[in-house]
């Protein structure tokens, strides 16, 4: 069985500040991990994915995430927040390669960016 | 990236009626599509996997007679909520699998169903 916990349903940062969105996973097999972003009235967009290659994964829009097995974490970061980053972010886990296998999602974190 | 559309974006219906939601992959063919349900402040829950030309695979606890899925073409999957009741009110999201580029799931914008 697999599960994902996103700590903090709502995160607020100032524009230009560091963004840190937390994700912890539980998996009985080696996991594949993903971050998706959902802008208002739009579908989920893949930000980045970890598939057992490099533990530090770089994604689109300046985001990156680091897989830490010892901490069972896959936190999402961005050095400098921009207003356009305001959205809902979902962490997800899958037991297989790629993204087309069944995904188990976290509850999401809403990122607010203030001036 | 690839685009997936859903129609309608919002629907309100009376209890006991049936509602059909369409999911289309606009610029790629999808042999596999997925249907999710999202409750307020909760995770996306996978309901079923829709395979073109064959029966859908439902997750445990999802009533297949309640949520009818048809994947008749490589660009269209439909979810029909039969005899809808207020507890079926939710946000339904589909995704389509594009095997061409990194085997990625692309998500639709979702459909908000309200059953009165």
Short mmCIF file of C-alpha atoms in Angstrom, two decimals:
data_model
loop_
_atom_site.label_atom_id
_atom_site.label_comp_id
_atom_site.label_asym_id
_atom_site.label_seq_id
_atom_site.Cartn_x
_atom_site.Cartn_y
_atom_site.Cartn_z
CA UNK A 1 0.00 0.00 0.00
CA UNK A 2 1.11 3.54 -0.65
CA UNK A 3 0.17 6.89 0.78
CA UNK A 4 1.29 10.48 0.70
CA UNK A 5 1.05 13.14 3.39
CA UNK A 6 1.35 16.80 2.54
CA UNK A 7 2.06 18.88 5.60
CA UNK A 8 0.24 22.18 5.50
CA UNK A 9 -2.90 22.64 3.45
CA UNK A 10 -2.04 26.30 2.98
CA UNK A 11 1.34 27.98 2.66
CA UNK A 12 1.87 31.72 2.24
CA UNK A 13 5.16 33.29 1.16
CA UNK A 14 6.25 36.70 0.02
CA UNK A 15 7.26 37.25 -3.57
CA UNK A 16 10.97 36.50 -3.88
CA UNK A 17 11.03 34.27 -0.81
CA UNK A 18 11.88 30.58 -0.69
CA UNK A 19 9.06 28.16 -1.38
CA UNK A 20 9.04 24.90 0.56
CA UNK A 21 6.14 22.47 0.19
CA UNK A 22 6.43 19.31 2.23
CA UNK A 23 5.59 15.78 1.15
CA UNK A 24 6.19 12.54 3.02
CA UNK A 25 5.38 9.16 1.56
CA UNK A 26 4.78 5.64 2.71
CA UNK A 27 5.43 2.77 0.34
CA UNK A 28 6.04 -0.96 0.66
CA UNK A 29 7.99 -0.98 -2.61
CA UNK A 30 10.44 1.50 -4.14
CA UNK A 31 8.33 4.53 -4.95
CA UNK A 32 8.11 6.82 -7.88
CA UNK A 33 7.14 10.30 -6.80
CA UNK A 34 5.57 13.24 -8.55
CA UNK A 35 4.59 16.84 -7.99
CA UNK A 36 1.66 18.30 -9.89
CA UNK A 37 0.40 21.87 -9.95
CA UNK A 38 -3.20 22.93 -10.49
CA UNK A 39 -3.97 26.51 -11.46
CA UNK A 40 -7.54 27.78 -11.04
CA UNK A 41 -9.95 26.24 -13.51
CA UNK A 42 -7.22 24.17 -15.14
CA UNK A 43 -6.11 20.58 -15.10
CA UNK A 44 -3.18 19.17 -13.15
CA UNK A 45 0.20 19.80 -14.76
CA UNK A 46 3.26 17.67 -14.07
CA UNK A 47 6.00 19.73 -12.41
CA UNK A 48 8.57 17.00 -11.93
CA UNK A 49 8.99 13.33 -11.19
CA UNK A 50 11.43 11.05 -9.38
CA UNK A 51 12.01 7.66 -10.97
CA UNK A 52 15.04 6.34 -9.06
CA UNK A 53 17.70 8.15 -11.07
CA UNK A 54 19.10 11.33 -9.51
CA UNK A 55 17.73 12.10 -6.05
CA UNK A 56 17.59 15.82 -6.83
CA UNK A 57 15.03 16.38 -9.53
CA UNK A 58 14.63 19.61 -11.43
CA UNK A 59 11.28 20.49 -12.92
CA UNK A 60 9.57 23.24 -14.80
CA UNK A 61 9.16 26.83 -13.64
CA UNK A 62 12.27 26.71 -11.45
CA UNK A 63 10.98 24.06 -9.06
CA UNK A 64 13.00 21.15 -7.78
CA UNK A 65 12.54 18.34 -5.30
CA UNK A 66 14.90 16.04 -3.44
CA UNK A 67 14.15 12.40 -2.70
CA UNK A 68 15.36 11.45 0.78
CA UNK A 69 14.80 7.80 1.49
CA UNK A 70 15.95 8.04 5.11
CA UNK A 71 13.32 10.68 5.78
CA UNK A 72 10.71 9.25 3.37
CA UNK A 73 10.35 12.76 2.01
CA UNK A 74 10.08 14.47 -1.36
CA UNK A 75 9.79 18.16 -0.54
CA UNK A 76 9.27 20.70 -3.31
CA UNK A 77 11.32 23.89 -3.33
CA UNK A 78 11.83 27.01 -5.37
CA UNK A 79 14.44 29.62 -4.42
CA UNK A 80 12.36 32.66 -5.28
CA UNK A 81 8.57 32.73 -5.41
CA UNK A 82 6.71 34.57 -8.10
CA UNK A 83 3.12 35.70 -8.12
CA UNK A 84 2.37 33.28 -10.93
CA UNK A 85 3.33 30.36 -8.65
CA UNK A 86 0.12 30.79 -6.66
CA UNK A 87 -1.75 27.53 -7.18
CA UNK A 88 -2.62 24.18 -5.64
CA UNK A 89 0.22 21.67 -5.48
CA UNK A 90 -0.22 17.92 -5.23
CA UNK A 91 2.34 15.29 -4.34
CA UNK A 92 1.67 11.80 -5.67
CA UNK A 93 3.22 8.33 -5.47
CA UNK A 94 3.17 5.38 -7.83
CA UNK A 95 4.67 1.90 -7.53
CA UNK A 96 5.78 1.77 -11.16
CA UNK A 97 7.83 3.69 -13.63
CA UNK A 98 6.56 6.67 -15.57
CA UNK A 99 3.40 8.47 -14.65
CA UNK A 100 0.86 6.30 -16.33
CA UNK A 101 0.53 3.84 -13.51
CA UNK A 102 -1.96 4.35 -10.72
CA UNK A 103 -1.25 7.48 -8.75
CA UNK A 104 -2.03 8.03 -5.07
CA UNK A 105 -2.34 11.73 -4.31
CA UNK A 106 -1.83 13.83 -1.22
CA UNK A 107 -4.50 16.27 -0.10
CA UNK A 108 -2.78 19.21 -1.75
CA UNK A 109 -1.16 22.42 -0.56
CA UNK A 110 -2.43 25.78 -1.64
CA UNK A 111 0.43 28.21 -2.19
CA UNK A 112 -0.31 31.89 -1.76
CA UNK A 113 2.26 34.46 -2.87
CA UNK A 114 2.00 37.97 -1.45
CA UNK A 115 3.66 41.20 -2.45
CA UNK B 1 2.16 19.73 -23.31
CA UNK B 2 -0.79 17.69 -24.44
CA UNK B 3 -4.31 18.95 -23.77
CA UNK B 4 -7.19 17.11 -22.20
CA UNK B 5 -10.64 18.64 -22.10
CA UNK B 6 -13.69 17.82 -20.02
CA UNK B 7 -17.29 18.68 -20.67
CA UNK B 8 -19.26 20.03 -18.99
CA UNK B 9 -17.19 22.01 -16.51
CA UNK B 10 -20.17 22.31 -14.18
CA UNK B 11 -23.47 20.49 -14.01
CA UNK B 12 -26.42 20.67 -11.65
CA UNK B 13 -29.02 17.93 -11.78
CA UNK B 14 -31.96 16.59 -9.83
CA UNK B 15 -31.71 13.51 -7.70
CA UNK B 16 -32.48 10.37 -9.67
CA UNK B 17 -31.29 11.62 -13.04
CA UNK B 18 -28.18 10.52 -14.92
CA UNK B 19 -25.30 12.73 -15.91
CA UNK B 20 -22.66 12.10 -18.56
CA UNK B 21 -19.20 13.65 -18.38
CA UNK B 22 -16.87 13.59 -21.39
CA UNK B 23 -13.10 13.47 -21.35
CA UNK B 24 -11.23 14.13 -24.58
CA UNK B 25 -7.55 14.04 -25.49
CA UNK B 26 -7.29 16.84 -28.03
CA UNK B 27 -3.92 16.30 -29.68
CA UNK B 28 -2.92 12.74 -28.91
CA UNK B 29 -4.43 9.29 -28.79
CA UNK B 30 -5.00 7.74 -25.41
CA UNK B 31 -5.51 4.02 -25.04
CA UNK B 32 -5.81 4.52 -21.31
CA UNK B 33 -7.71 7.18 -19.40
CA UNK B 34 -8.28 7.49 -15.68
CA UNK B 35 -11.22 8.88 -13.74
CA UNK B 36 -10.70 10.51 -10.35
CA UNK B 37 -13.00 11.99 -7.78
CA UNK B 38 -11.91 14.84 -5.56
CA UNK B 39 -13.68 15.67 -2.31
CA UNK B 40 -13.28 19.09 -0.67
CA UNK B 41 -9.91 19.34 1.06
CA UNK B 42 -9.22 15.70 0.23
CA UNK B 43 -7.01 13.79 -2.18
CA UNK B 44 -7.87 12.84 -5.70
CA UNK B 45 -9.25 9.33 -5.46
CA UNK B 46 -8.82 7.02 -8.43
CA UNK B 47 -12.20 5.60 -9.40
CA UNK B 48 -11.38 3.56 -12.47
CA UNK B 49 -9.02 2.95 -15.34
CA UNK B 50 -10.63 3.24 -18.74
CA UNK B 51 -9.15 1.20 -21.59
CA UNK B 52 -10.11 1.83 -25.20
CA UNK B 53 -12.16 -1.00 -26.60
CA UNK B 54 -12.46 -2.95 -23.37
CA UNK B 55 -14.16 -2.80 -20.01
CA UNK B 56 -13.02 -0.35 -17.42
CA UNK B 57 -11.19 -1.52 -14.32
CA UNK B 58 -12.80 -0.17 -11.18
CA UNK B 59 -11.08 0.47 -7.87
CA UNK B 60 -12.28 -1.29 -4.78
CA UNK B 61 -15.41 0.28 -3.36
CA UNK B 62 -16.46 2.01 -6.59
CA UNK B 63 -19.83 0.82 -7.90
CA UNK B 64 -19.47 -0.07 -11.56
CA UNK B 65 -23.22 0.05 -12.13
CA UNK B 66 -23.36 3.49 -10.59
CA UNK B 67 -20.45 4.97 -12.50
CA UNK B 68 -20.58 3.74 -16.07
CA UNK B 69 -17.42 4.25 -18.10
CA UNK B 70 -17.16 3.98 -21.86
CA UNK B 71 -13.96 4.41 -23.85
CA UNK B 72 -15.19 3.96 -27.38
CA UNK B 73 -12.40 5.79 -29.20
CA UNK B 74 -8.76 6.70 -28.69
CA UNK B 75 -9.68 10.29 -27.85
CA UNK B 76 -12.87 10.00 -25.84
CA UNK B 77 -13.89 8.45 -22.56
CA UNK B 78 -17.19 9.11 -20.84
CA UNK B 79 -18.30 8.75 -17.24
CA UNK B 80 -22.01 8.46 -16.60
CA UNK B 81 -23.27 8.89 -13.08
CA UNK B 82 -26.52 6.93 -13.03
CA UNK B 83 -29.45 7.72 -10.75
CA UNK B 84 -27.45 10.47 -9.12
CA UNK B 85 -27.93 11.32 -5.46
CA UNK B 86 -26.66 14.27 -3.40
CA UNK B 87 -23.79 12.17 -2.05
CA UNK B 88 -22.50 11.86 -5.63
CA UNK B 89 -21.88 15.60 -5.68
CA UNK B 90 -18.17 16.06 -6.18
CA UNK B 91 -15.40 17.20 -8.48
CA UNK B 92 -14.61 14.61 -11.14
CA UNK B 93 -11.27 14.75 -12.95
CA UNK B 94 -10.03 12.64 -15.83
CA UNK B 95 -6.55 12.04 -17.12
CA UNK B 96 -5.30 10.56 -20.37
CA UNK B 97 -2.16 8.57 -20.86
CA UNK B 98 0.16 9.71 -23.64
CA UNK B 99 2.57 6.89 -24.34
CA UNK B 100 4.39 8.95 -26.92
CA UNK B 101 6.39 11.27 -24.69
CA UNK B 102 7.66 9.98 -21.37
CA UNK B 103 4.48 7.97 -20.86
CA UNK B 104 2.83 10.85 -19.07
CA UNK B 105 -0.67 11.37 -17.66
CA UNK B 106 -2.30 14.63 -18.73
CA UNK B 107 -5.22 15.87 -16.68
CA UNK B 108 -8.47 17.52 -17.64
CA UNK B 109 -9.77 20.62 -15.84
CA UNK B 110 -12.43 18.71 -13.94
CA UNK B 111 -16.22 18.70 -13.77
CA UNK B 112 -18.13 19.99 -10.76
CA UNK B 113 -21.27 17.89 -10.23
CA UNK B 114 -23.99 19.09 -7.90
CA UNK B 115 -26.97 16.85 -7.28
CA UNK B 116 -29.97 18.52 -5.70
#
